Coordinates of C-alpha atoms in Angstrom, one line a residue:
X1 CA -260.2 94.0 -87.1
X2 CA -262.2 91.0 -87.5
X3 CA -262.8 89.1 -84.2
X4 CA -263.5 85.3 -84.3
X5 CA -264.5 83.8 -80.6
X6 CA -265.7 80.9 -78.9
X7 CA -269.0 82.0 -77.0
X8 CA -270.8 79.9 -74.2
X9 CA -273.2 78.4 -77.1
X10 CA -271.9 79.0 -80.2
X11 CA -269.1 80.7 -82.6
X12 CA -269.5 84.4 -82.9
X13 CA -267.9 86.7 -85.7
X14 CA -267.5 90.2 -84.5
X15 CA -270.0 89.5 -81.8
X16 CA -272.5 87.8 -84.1
X17 CA -273.4 84.1 -83.8
X18 CA -271.9 81.9 -86.6
X19 CA -272.2 78.3 -87.4
X20 CA -269.5 76.7 -89.4
X21 CA -270.1 74.5 -92.3
X22 CA -267.0 73.3 -93.0
X23 CA -265.4 70.4 -95.5
X24 CA -262.1 68.9 -95.6
X25 CA -259.9 69.4 -98.2
X26 CA -256.3 68.5 -98.1
X27 CA -254.2 71.0 -100.2
X28 CA -251.5 68.2 -100.4
X29 CA -253.6 65.7 -101.7
X30 CA -254.9 67.8 -104.8
X31 CA -252.8 69.6 -107.7
X32 CA -252.4 73.3 -106.7
X33 CA -253.6 74.3 -110.4
X34 CA -257.1 72.3 -109.2
X35 CA -257.4 74.2 -105.9
X36 CA -259.8 76.6 -107.2
X37 CA -262.2 74.4 -109.0
X38 CA -262.2 72.1 -105.8
X39 CA -262.9 75.0 -103.5
X40 CA -265.4 76.3 -105.6
X41 CA -267.5 73.0 -105.6
X42 CA -267.2 73.2 -101.5
X43 CA -269.2 76.6 -101.7
X44 CA -271.4 75.1 -104.2
X45 CA -272.7 72.4 -101.8
X46 CA -273.2 75.1 -99.1
X47 CA -270.0 75.2 -97.2
X48 CA -268.7 78.4 -95.7
X49 CA -265.4 76.9 -94.6
X50 CA -262.7 74.6 -95.7
X51 CA -260.5 72.4 -93.0
X52 CA -256.7 71.3 -94.1
X53 CA -254.0 69.2 -92.3
X54 CA -250.5 69.9 -92.6
X55 CA -247.9 67.0 -93.1
X56 CA -244.8 67.6 -91.4
X57 CA -243.1 64.9 -93.3
X58 CA -244.0 66.1 -96.8
X59 CA -242.2 69.6 -95.9
X60 CA -239.2 68.2 -94.2
X61 CA -238.6 64.6 -95.2
X62 CA -234.9 64.9 -94.0
X63 CA -234.0 67.0 -90.9
X64 CA -233.3 70.8 -92.1
X65 CA -234.4 70.0 -95.8
X66 CA -237.7 72.3 -95.5
X67 CA -239.7 72.2 -98.8
X68 CA -242.3 74.8 -100.0
X69 CA -244.0 75.4 -96.6
X70 CA -245.6 78.2 -98.6
X71 CA -247.9 75.7 -100.2
X72 CA -250.0 76.2 -97.4
X73 CA -250.2 80.0 -97.4
X74 CA -251.1 79.8 -101.2
X75 CA -253.9 77.6 -100.4
X76 CA -255.3 79.8 -97.6
X77 CA -255.0 82.5 -99.8
X78 CA -257.2 80.5 -102.3
X79 CA -259.7 79.5 -99.8
X80 CA -259.9 83.6 -99.0
X81 CA -260.6 84.2 -102.8
X82 CA -263.2 81.6 -102.5
X83 CA -265.0 83.1 -100.0
X84 CA -264.3 80.4 -97.6
X85 CA -263.0 80.7 -93.9
X86 CA -260.3 78.3 -92.9
X87 CA -259.5 75.7 -90.2
X88 CA -255.9 74.7 -89.9
X89 CA -254.6 71.4 -88.3
X90 CA -250.7 71.4 -88.2
X91 CA -250.2 68.6 -86.2
X92 CA -247.4 67.8 -85.4
X93 CA -249.1 64.4 -85.6
X94 CA -252.0 64.6 -88.2
X95 CA -253.2 60.7 -89.0
X96 CA -255.2 61.6 -92.0
X97 CA -254.5 57.9 -93.4
X98 CA -251.0 59.7 -94.4
X99 CA -247.7 58.1 -93.9
X100 CA -246.5 57.6 -90.4
X101 CA -249.4 60.4 -89.4
X102 CA -247.6 63.1 -90.8
X103 CA -244.3 62.7 -88.6
X104 CA -241.0 62.4 -90.5
X105 CA -239.1 59.1 -90.1
X106 CA -236.3 60.8 -89.2
X107 CA -238.4 62.0 -86.0
X108 CA -239.8 58.6 -85.2
X109 CA -236.7 56.6 -85.8
X110 CA -234.9 58.9 -83.3
X111 CA -237.3 59.3 -80.8
X112 CA -239.5 56.2 -80.9
X113 CA -241.7 55.9 -78.1
X114 CA -240.9 59.3 -76.9
X115 CA -242.8 61.0 -79.8
X116 CA -245.8 63.0 -78.8
X117 CA -244.8 63.1 -75.4
X118 CA -243.2 66.0 -73.2
X119 CA -239.9 64.5 -74.0
X120 CA -237.2 67.6 -74.0
X121 CA -235.7 66.5 -77.4
X122 CA -238.8 65.6 -79.3
X123 CA -240.3 69.0 -78.1
X124 CA -237.4 70.9 -79.5
X125 CA -237.7 69.7 -83.0
X126 CA -241.6 70.3 -82.9
X127 CA -240.7 73.8 -81.9
X128 CA -238.1 74.4 -84.6
X129 CA -240.5 73.0 -87.0
X130 CA -243.5 75.0 -85.7
X131 CA -241.4 78.1 -85.9
X132 CA -240.7 77.7 -89.7
X133 CA -244.3 76.6 -90.7
X134 CA -246.7 79.0 -88.6
X135 CA -246.1 82.2 -90.1
X136 CA -248.0 80.6 -92.9
X137 CA -250.8 80.7 -90.6
X138 CA -250.5 83.5 -88.2
X139 CA -250.0 86.2 -91.2
X140 CA -253.6 84.9 -92.5
X141 CA -255.5 84.8 -89.2
X142 CA -258.9 86.5 -89.8
X143 CA -257.9 89.2 -87.5
X144 CA -255.6 90.3 -90.2
X145 CA -257.7 89.9 -92.6
X146 CA -257.2 86.4 -93.7
X147 CA -259.8 83.3 -93.6
X148 CA -258.2 81.4 -90.5
X149 CA -260.6 81.4 -87.6
X150 CA -259.3 77.8 -86.1
X151 CA -256.3 76.0 -85.3
X152 CA -256.1 72.5 -83.6
X153 CA -253.8 71.7 -81.1
X154 CA -252.3 68.2 -82.0
X155 CA -254.7 65.5 -83.4
X156 CA -257.1 62.9 -81.8
X157 CA -254.5 62.7 -79.0
X158 CA -257.1 61.0 -76.8
X159 CA -256.9 57.8 -79.1
X160 CA -253.0 57.8 -78.2
X161 CA -252.0 59.1 -74.9
X162 CA -252.7 61.1 -72.0
X163 CA -249.7 63.5 -71.5
X164 CA -251.5 66.6 -70.4
X165 CA -248.1 68.0 -70.0
X166 CA -247.3 67.9 -73.6
X167 CA -250.6 69.0 -74.8
X168 CA -250.4 72.1 -72.7
X169 CA -247.2 72.8 -73.7
X170 CA -248.2 72.5 -77.3
X171 CA -250.9 74.7 -76.9
X172 CA -248.5 77.3 -75.3
X173 CA -246.0 77.0 -78.1
X174 CA -248.9 77.8 -80.6
X175 CA -249.7 81.1 -78.9
X176 CA -246.0 81.8 -78.6
X177 CA -245.7 81.5 -82.5
X178 CA -248.4 84.3 -82.8
X179 CA -251.8 82.1 -83.1
X180 CA -254.4 84.3 -81.4
X181 CA -257.3 82.6 -83.2
X182 CA -259.2 80.0 -80.8
X183 CA -257.4 76.7 -80.3
X184 CA -259.3 73.4 -80.3
X185 CA -259.0 69.7 -79.8
X186 CA -260.9 66.8 -81.6
X187 CA -261.3 63.2 -80.3
X188 CA -263.8 60.6 -80.3
X189 CA -266.9 61.1 -78.2
X190 CA -265.7 58.8 -75.6
X191 CA -264.6 59.2 -72.3
X192 CA -261.2 58.1 -72.2
X193 CA -260.5 59.9 -75.3
X194 CA -261.7 63.2 -74.1
X195 CA -260.2 62.8 -70.8
X196 CA -256.8 61.9 -72.8
X197 CA -257.0 64.6 -75.2
X198 CA -258.6 67.9 -73.9
X199 CA -256.7 70.7 -73.0
X200 CA -258.4 73.0 -70.1
X201 CA -259.5 76.7 -71.6
X202 CA -259.4 74.8 -75.2
X203 CA -262.4 74.2 -77.2
X204 CA -263.3 70.4 -77.4
X205 CA -264.7 69.0 -80.5
X206 CA -265.9 65.5 -81.2
X207 CA -265.3 62.9 -84.2
X208 CA -268.1 60.6 -85.5
X209 CA -270.1 59.5 -88.5
X210 CA -273.5 58.9 -86.9
X211 CA -275.3 59.2 -83.5
X212 CA -275.0 62.9 -83.6
X213 CA -277.3 63.0 -80.3
X214 CA -275.4 60.8 -78.6
X215 CA -272.2 61.9 -79.3
X216 CA -272.6 65.4 -78.2
X217 CA -274.4 64.1 -75.2
X218 CA -271.0 62.5 -74.0
X219 CA -269.1 66.0 -75.2
X220 CA -271.2 68.0 -72.9
X221 CA -270.3 65.7 -69.9
X222 CA -266.8 67.0 -70.2
X223 CA -267.7 70.5 -71.8
X224 CA -270.9 72.0 -70.3
X225 CA -270.3 75.1 -72.3
X226 CA -269.2 76.3 -75.7
X227 CA -270.3 75.6 -79.4
X228 CA -270.9 72.2 -80.2
X229 CA -269.0 71.0 -83.1
X230 CA -268.3 67.7 -84.9
X231 CA -264.9 68.3 -86.3
X232 CA -264.8 65.0 -88.2
X233 CA -268.1 63.9 -89.8
X234 CA -266.9 60.8 -91.5
X235 CA -269.3 60.8 -94.5
X236 CA -267.5 57.9 -96.0
X237 CA -264.5 56.0 -95.6
X238 CA -260.7 54.9 -96.8
X239 CA -259.7 51.8 -98.8
X240 CA -257.3 49.2 -98.1
X241 CA -255.4 47.0 -100.5
X242 CA -256.6 43.6 -100.9
X243 CA -259.8 44.3 -99.1
X244 CA -263.4 45.3 -100.6
X245 CA -264.4 48.7 -101.3
X246 CA -265.9 50.7 -98.5
X247 CA -268.8 52.8 -99.3
X248 CA -271.3 54.8 -97.4
X249 CA -275.3 55.0 -98.8
X250 CA -275.8 58.7 -99.7
X251 CA -279.1 58.8 -98.1
X252 CA -277.5 57.6 -94.6
X253 CA -275.2 60.0 -94.8
X254 CA -277.2 62.7 -95.4
X255 CA -279.4 62.0 -92.8
X256 CA -276.3 61.9 -90.4
X257 CA -275.5 65.3 -91.6
X258 CA -279.2 66.7 -91.1
X259 CA -279.0 65.2 -87.2
X260 CA -275.7 67.0 -86.7
X261 CA -277.2 70.3 -87.8
X262 CA -280.6 69.9 -85.9
X263 CA -278.6 69.6 -82.7
X264 CA -277.4 73.2 -83.3
X265 CA -274.0 72.3 -84.1
X266 CA -271.3 73.2 -86.3
X267 CA -270.0 70.4 -88.8
X268 CA -266.7 69.8 -90.8
X269 CA -267.6 67.1 -93.4
X270 CA -264.4 64.7 -93.5
X271 CA -263.8 64.4 -96.6
X272 CA -265.6 67.1 -98.8
X273 CA -263.2 66.1 -101.4
X274 CA -260.4 63.6 -100.8
X275 CA -258.0 63.7 -103.7
X276 CA -255.1 61.3 -103.9
X277 CA -252.3 60.0 -102.0
X278 CA -249.6 60.9 -104.7
X279 CA -246.2 60.0 -104.3
X280 CA -246.4 56.9 -102.0
X281 CA -247.5 59.1 -99.3
X282 CA -250.6 56.9 -98.3
X283 CA -250.3 55.2 -94.8
X284 CA -251.2 52.3 -93.2
X285 CA -253.4 50.8 -90.3
X286 CA -253.1 47.8 -88.2
X287 CA -256.2 45.5 -87.3
X288 CA -257.4 44.5 -83.7
X289 CA -258.6 45.8 -80.5
X290 CA -255.1 47.2 -79.7
X291 CA -253.9 48.1 -83.5
X292 CA -251.5 44.9 -83.1
X293 CA -252.5 42.6 -85.5
X294 CA -252.5 42.2 -89.3
X295 CA -251.1 44.9 -91.6
X296 CA -253.4 47.1 -93.8
X297 CA -251.9 49.4 -96.3
X298 CA -254.0 52.3 -97.7
X299 CA -254.7 52.5 -101.4
X300 CA -253.4 55.5 -103.7
X301 CA -256.9 57.1 -104.3
X302 CA -258.2 59.1 -101.1
X303 CA -261.5 59.3 -102.9
X304 CA -263.0 58.5 -99.4
X305 CA -266.5 58.0 -101.1
X306 CA -266.7 62.1 -100.5
X307 CA -269.4 64.3 -102.1
X308 CA -267.0 65.8 -104.4
X309 CA -265.3 62.4 -105.9
X310 CA -261.2 62.3 -106.7
X311 CA -261.9 63.4 -110.1
X312 CA -263.7 66.5 -108.8
X313 CA -267.1 65.7 -109.8
X314 CA -270.6 65.9 -108.0
X315 CA -271.9 62.8 -106.8
X316 CA -275.4 61.7 -105.3
X317 CA -274.0 62.5 -102.2
X318 CA -273.2 66.1 -103.0
X319 CA -276.8 66.6 -104.3
X320 CA -278.4 65.6 -100.9
X321 CA -275.6 67.0 -99.0
X322 CA -276.4 70.3 -101.0
X323 CA -280.1 70.1 -100.2
X324 CA -279.5 69.5 -96.5
X325 CA -276.9 72.6 -96.2
X326 CA -279.2 74.8 -98.2
X327 CA -281.6 75.1 -95.7
X328 CA -278.7 76.6 -93.4
X329 CA -277.6 79.1 -96.0
X330 CA -277.8 82.8 -95.5
X331 CA -278.6 83.3 -99.2
X332 CA -278.8 81.4 -102.5
X333 CA -276.0 78.9 -102.9
X334 CA -273.5 79.6 -105.6
X335 CA -273.9 77.7 -108.9
X336 CA -271.8 74.6 -109.4
X337 CA -268.7 75.3 -111.5
X338 CA -268.4 73.6 -114.9
X339 CA -268.0 69.5 -114.4
X340 CA -264.1 68.5 -114.8
X341 CA -263.4 67.2 -118.5
X342 CA -261.5 64.1 -118.8
X343 CA -258.8 63.3 -121.5
X344 CA -260.4 61.8 -124.5
X345 CA -259.3 58.0 -125.1
X346 CA -258.6 55.5 -124.3
X347 CA -254.9 55.4 -125.6
X348 CA -252.4 52.8 -125.4
X349 CA -249.0 54.1 -124.2
X350 CA -246.1 51.4 -125.5
X351 CA -243.5 51.2 -123.0
X352 CA -240.3 51.0 -125.3
X353 CA -237.5 51.1 -123.1
X354 CA -236.5 49.3 -120.0
X355 CA -233.6 49.1 -117.1
X356 CA -233.4 46.4 -114.8
X357 CA -233.8 47.2 -111.1
X358 CA -230.2 46.7 -110.1
X359 CA -229.5 49.3 -113.0
X360 CA -231.9 51.6 -111.5
X361 CA -230.3 51.2 -108.1
X362 CA -226.9 52.1 -109.5
X363 CA -228.0 55.2 -111.1
X364 CA -230.4 56.4 -108.4
X365 CA -229.5 54.6 -105.0
X366 CA -228.2 55.5 -101.7
X367 CA -224.6 54.3 -100.8
X368 CA -224.4 50.8 -100.1
X369 CA -223.7 50.0 -96.1
X370 CA -222.3 46.7 -94.7
X371 CA -223.2 45.7 -90.9
X372 CA -223.6 42.5 -88.9
X373 CA -227.6 43.0 -88.8
X374 CA -229.7 44.3 -91.5
X375 CA -230.3 48.2 -91.1
X376 CA -233.8 49.4 -90.9
X377 CA -235.2 52.0 -93.4
X378 CA -235.1 54.5 -90.6
X379 CA -231.4 53.5 -89.9
X380 CA -230.8 54.2 -93.7
X381 CA -232.6 57.4 -94.2
X382 CA -235.4 55.8 -96.9
X383 CA -238.7 57.1 -96.2
X384 CA -240.7 55.8 -99.1
X385 CA -239.2 53.2 -101.6
X386 CA -237.4 50.1 -101.1
X387 CA -234.1 48.7 -99.8
X388 CA -232.0 45.7 -101.8
X389 CA -230.5 43.6 -98.9
X390 CA -227.4 41.0 -99.7
X391 CA -226.4 38.4 -97.6
X392 CA -224.5 35.1 -98.1
X393 CA -225.3 31.7 -96.8
X394 CA -222.3 30.1 -95.8
X395 CA -221.2 26.5 -97.1
X396 CA -221.2 23.8 -97.7
X397 CA -224.2 23.3 -95.8
X398 CA -227.5 21.2 -96.2
X399 CA -230.7 22.9 -97.5
X400 CA -232.8 24.5 -94.8
X401 CA -235.7 26.8 -94.4
X402 CA -234.7 30.6 -95.2
X403 CA -236.5 33.6 -94.0
X404 CA -237.0 37.0 -92.6
X405 CA -238.0 37.8 -89.0
X406 CA -239.6 41.1 -88.4
X407 CA -240.0 42.0 -92.3
X408 CA -242.0 44.8 -93.1
X409 CA -243.5 45.1 -95.4
X410 CA -243.0 42.7 -98.6
X411 CA -239.6 41.4 -99.8
X412 CA -238.8 39.7 -103.5
X413 CA -236.3 37.3 -103.0
X414 CA -233.7 35.7 -105.1
X415 CA -231.3 33.0 -104.5
X416 CA -227.8 32.8 -106.7
X417 CA -229.8 35.1 -109.2
X418 CA -233.0 33.1 -109.3
X419 CA -236.3 34.1 -108.0
X420 CA -237.1 32.3 -104.9
X421 CA -240.5 33.9 -103.7
X422 CA -242.0 36.8 -102.2
X423 CA -242.1 37.2 -98.8
X424 CA -244.7 39.2 -96.3
X425 CA -245.0 39.9 -92.2
X426 CA -247.5 36.8 -92.3
X427 CA -245.3 34.3 -94.6
X428 CA -241.8 35.2 -93.8
X429 CA -240.4 31.9 -95.0
X430 CA -239.4 30.8 -98.7
X431 CA -241.4 28.0 -100.1
X432 CA -238.3 25.8 -100.8
X433 CA -235.3 25.3 -98.5
X434 CA -231.8 26.6 -99.5
X435 CA -228.4 24.9 -99.4
X436 CA -225.3 26.7 -98.9
X437 CA -223.1 28.2 -100.3
X438 CA -225.5 30.9 -101.7
X439 CA -226.1 34.4 -102.2
X440 CA -229.3 35.9 -101.1
X441 CA -230.9 39.2 -102.4
X442 CA -234.1 40.5 -100.9
X443 CA -235.6 43.6 -102.3
X444 CA -237.9 45.1 -99.4
X445 CA -240.9 47.7 -100.1
X446 CA -242.5 49.6 -97.2
X447 CA -246.0 49.8 -98.1
X448 CA -247.0 52.5 -96.2
X449 CA -246.2 53.5 -92.3
X450 CA -248.9 53.0 -89.9
X451 CA -251.0 56.4 -89.3
X452 CA -252.8 55.6 -86.2
X453 CA -252.7 53.8 -82.8
X454 CA -249.7 52.4 -80.8
X455 CA -247.7 51.0 -83.7
X456 CA -247.0 54.6 -85.0
X457 CA -243.4 55.1 -85.8
X458 CA -242.7 51.4 -86.2
X459 CA -239.6 50.7 -88.5
X460 CA -239.7 49.3 -92.0
X461 CA -237.6 46.8 -93.8
X462 CA -235.8 43.7 -91.9
X463 CA -236.3 44.7 -88.5
X464 CA -235.0 41.3 -87.0
X465 CA -233.0 39.5 -89.4
X466 CA -232.3 37.1 -92.0
X467 CA -232.6 33.3 -90.8
X468 CA -231.2 30.2 -92.0
X469 CA -232.7 27.4 -90.1
X470 CA -232.5 29.0 -86.7
X471 CA -229.0 30.8 -87.4
X472 CA -229.0 34.7 -88.2
X473 CA -227.0 35.5 -91.2
X474 CA -224.8 38.2 -90.6
X475 CA -222.6 40.7 -92.7
X476 CA -225.7 42.2 -94.6
X477 CA -225.0 44.8 -97.4
X478 CA -228.0 47.3 -97.8
X479 CA -228.6 50.0 -100.2
X480 CA -231.9 52.1 -100.3
X481 CA -233.7 53.5 -103.6
X482 CA -235.8 56.2 -102.2
X483 CA -238.9 57.6 -104.3
X484 CA -237.7 61.1 -103.7
X485 CA -234.5 60.2 -105.9
X486 CA -236.8 60.1 -109.0
X487 CA -237.9 63.8 -108.4
X488 CA -235.0 65.6 -109.2
X489 CA -234.9 67.3 -112.6
X490 CA -233.0 65.0 -115.0
X491 CA -232.3 62.2 -112.6
X492 CA -233.8 59.5 -114.5
X493 CA -231.5 60.4 -117.5
X494 CA -228.7 58.7 -115.7
X495 CA -230.5 55.4 -115.8
X496 CA -229.1 53.2 -118.4
X497 CA -232.5 52.2 -120.5
X498 CA -232.2 49.8 -123.5
X499 CA -235.0 48.3 -125.6
X500 CA -237.8 46.7 -123.8
X501 CA -237.1 43.5 -125.4
X502 CA -234.1 43.1 -123.3
X503 CA -236.3 42.7 -120.4
X504 CA -238.1 39.7 -122.1
X505 CA -234.6 38.2 -122.5
X506 CA -233.3 38.8 -119.1
X507 CA -234.9 36.0 -117.1
X508 CA -236.1 36.7 -113.5
X509 CA -234.2 40.2 -113.7
X510 CA -236.8 41.0 -116.3
X511 CA -239.6 40.8 -114.3
X512 CA -238.8 43.9 -112.3
X513 CA -237.2 47.4 -113.2
X514 CA -238.1 50.8 -114.8
X515 CA -240.0 50.9 -118.0
X516 CA -240.2 53.9 -120.1
X517 CA -242.4 55.1 -122.9
X518 CA -244.1 58.3 -124.6
X519 CA -247.3 59.4 -125.6
X520 CA -248.3 62.3 -127.5
X521 CA -251.4 64.8 -126.8
X522 CA -252.8 66.5 -130.1
X523 CA -253.3 70.1 -130.3
X524 CA -257.2 70.9 -130.1
X525 CA -259.7 73.4 -131.2
X526 CA -261.1 75.4 -128.2
X527 CA -260.8 74.2 -124.5
X528 CA -263.4 71.4 -124.5
X529 CA -261.1 68.1 -124.6
X530 CA -258.1 66.7 -126.0
X531 CA -257.1 63.3 -127.7
X532 CA -253.9 61.4 -127.2
X533 CA -251.8 58.8 -129.6
X534 CA -248.7 56.9 -129.1
X535 CA -245.6 58.2 -129.7
X536 CA -243.0 56.4 -131.9
X537 CA -241.2 53.7 -130.0
X538 CA -238.1 55.2 -128.2
X539 CA -239.3 58.6 -128.4
X540 CA -238.3 60.6 -125.2
X541 CA -238.5 64.1 -124.0
X542 CA -241.6 66.5 -124.1
X543 CA -242.9 70.0 -125.8
X544 CA -245.5 72.4 -125.0
X545 CA -246.4 73.8 -121.6
X546 CA -247.5 72.0 -118.8
X547 CA -251.2 71.5 -119.0
X548 CA -253.6 70.9 -121.6
X549 CA -256.5 73.3 -122.4
X550 CA -259.6 71.8 -121.1
X551 CA -258.6 68.8 -119.6
X552 CA -258.8 68.4 -115.9
X553 CA -257.7 64.7 -115.3
X554 CA -257.1 61.5 -116.9
X555 CA -257.0 58.0 -115.6
X556 CA -254.3 55.4 -116.1
X557 CA -254.7 51.5 -115.9
X558 CA -251.6 48.9 -115.9
X559 CA -253.6 45.8 -117.1
X560 CA -251.4 42.8 -116.1
X561 CA -248.8 44.3 -114.0
X562 CA -248.3 43.6 -110.3
X563 CA -246.9 46.1 -107.9
X564 CA -245.3 49.3 -108.2
X565 CA -245.1 53.3 -109.0
X566 CA -245.8 55.3 -111.9
X567 CA -244.9 58.7 -113.1
X568 CA -246.3 61.1 -116.1
X569 CA -243.9 63.8 -117.0
X570 CA -242.0 63.2 -113.8
X571 CA -245.0 63.4 -111.4
X572 CA -245.3 60.5 -109.2
X573 CA -249.1 59.2 -109.3
X574 CA -248.4 56.8 -106.6
X575 CA -248.4 52.9 -106.1
X576 CA -250.5 50.3 -107.8
X577 CA -251.2 46.8 -106.8
X578 CA -253.0 44.2 -108.8
X579 CA -254.5 42.8 -105.3
X580 CA -257.2 45.9 -106.1
X581 CA -259.6 47.3 -105.1
X582 CA -258.2 50.0 -106.8
X583 CA -257.7 49.8 -110.8
X584 CA -257.3 53.1 -112.0
X585 CA -254.7 55.8 -110.9
X586 CA -255.9 59.5 -111.1
X587 CA -253.6 61.7 -113.3
X588 CA -253.9 65.4 -112.6
X589 CA -254.6 67.3 -115.9
X590 CA -252.0 70.1 -115.0
X591 CA -249.3 67.4 -115.3
X592 CA -250.3 66.9 -119.0
X593 CA -248.6 68.6 -121.7
X594 CA -249.7 69.3 -125.2
X595 CA -246.9 67.2 -127.4
X596 CA -244.8 64.5 -126.1
X597 CA -245.3 63.0 -123.0
X598 CA -243.3 60.6 -121.1
X599 CA -244.4 57.7 -118.6
X600 CA -242.2 55.6 -116.1
X601 CA -243.2 52.6 -114.8
X602 CA -241.4 51.2 -111.7
X603 CA -242.4 47.3 -111.5
X604 CA -241.1 45.7 -108.0
X605 CA -242.8 42.3 -108.6
X606 CA -243.7 40.8 -111.8
X607 CA -244.3 43.3 -115.0
X608 CA -247.2 42.8 -117.5
X609 CA -247.2 43.5 -121.4
X610 CA -245.1 46.8 -121.9
X611 CA -248.0 49.0 -122.2
X612 CA -250.3 50.9 -120.1
X613 CA -253.7 52.8 -120.9
X614 CA -254.8 56.5 -120.4
X615 CA -258.5 57.3 -120.6
X616 CA -261.0 59.8 -119.0
X617 CA -260.9 58.2 -115.5
X618 CA -263.2 55.9 -113.6
X619 CA -267.1 56.7 -113.7
X620 CA -268.8 57.7 -110.7
X621 CA -269.8 54.5 -108.4
X622 CA -273.2 54.3 -107.4
X623 CA -273.9 50.6 -106.8
X624 CA -270.6 49.2 -105.7
X625 CA -270.3 46.9 -103.2
X626 CA -269.3 47.0 -99.5
X627 CA -271.5 49.6 -98.0
X628 CA -270.7 50.3 -94.3
X629 CA -271.7 52.7 -91.7
X630 CA -268.6 54.8 -90.1

């Protein structure tokens, strides 16, 4: 039986000193058919371990509806086959720039500020979830012949709270559920974070992007003995919609990695391969010293400026990291696997069919409710997606300013069927006053829930009310359209599509809605590439088995479109938004098919010309602006 332990000065495997050279790769951000290649890239970079979070909300979006927890086990099995150990960070909170920090909305909506505390009701749902999830980990611990060597208790708790009772209970729960490998915590190397997030008897680790010697010096004040480890070495960073891209100089990042290893420490490179926030699961941040200022939603790409880019390719940072890590390898490093091949192109996909947003809501939406005040997304059971609010302005009355208080996050507003403007949290009043009587409609979208800081779990939708002058408008009808409604097999077949020309004649209503088109990937010889052509207008359906031999990925662009979501063959690629900086959505090759492929575009603000473009994907950036040091 293999035994992995935490010694006074290092990690030990069957008594022999080992250094963990780990890289973060989240199984839920990479298509399962691509795990093997991406794990091989980590091994080729010189890593001996992979780390992953587990997003509770992905696996249990509604209470009691547990989905595919076996995905974690399959990923850990793949890591073992790749010759890598595994570090598992099961939460229940994970941050990770993921929607709501991984907590389901039914949890934060019910418990509010009681989450991540000793509250008995909150602990009860965590325990039920962990008992469902953790057998995937327990069965694959190193002592049972699996790859799992470390498990985290909570995540960066010192950045949030100081409830030692909760942390010790959670560590005990992990043990009760059968976790026998060492447990650890991870926090920033600051006194208040380490005192708030550490648990007596558990290994404390530090998260930082530079300054290893100073960071480890702080850690040693709190933990005089035990192996040093940077559990998150931030080699890059993530991007926000409407902001400049954030990159890190490869030479500088390699130097910071070298410094960690020169300290004799273990490391987990965050991220080694970032992947993609498919399905609208990207989180958001609040700016300011207390995360109480402007709202900053995270883009769909989670490339993270990682050494293995979003498309699975080695970057200059990969090459430099490999040089650093090679000096610590026990033997020659594995060769790099073949570079992923993109779809040959470009191809223009004509979107030949359209259905108005109201018709989509009728086909796929939840039942409409009516109440005195606008219900939040949480009260309606909507996690990702949008809600249509309808309310009447009584009359006759003169024109007054009309707006929404507590709006989260963005609303397209019409008055008597005419587009009146777009409201945001920062700009919550229409540009022109409204006279009564009038019928007002607000289509509100959540752009991602906060994943870090004291605003974690804040509700979405119209959280205050709709105001005419200073008067609340009561009697609000609300109906949710969840992104998950598009996932059910055949669900979109219920949408009453018509020719796309109908959108052009529908006035304001034609600026939004669900657009549909197809393209064909022709059969190819060998397995080195594929070509695509537009299908006949109005064609539907698909042929052939999923995946195209030799094609790892494609890139999809929507020139002229404003904001919404895209699906290819029923697989949700995520959000697009013309504010940038992201312009291309990553398309995993395994979701493509030889033969006819179908594209859906759900435009929520202002559609462009009825076409999208597919190509091989964005090149590796080498000179993009906005370099920062995390």
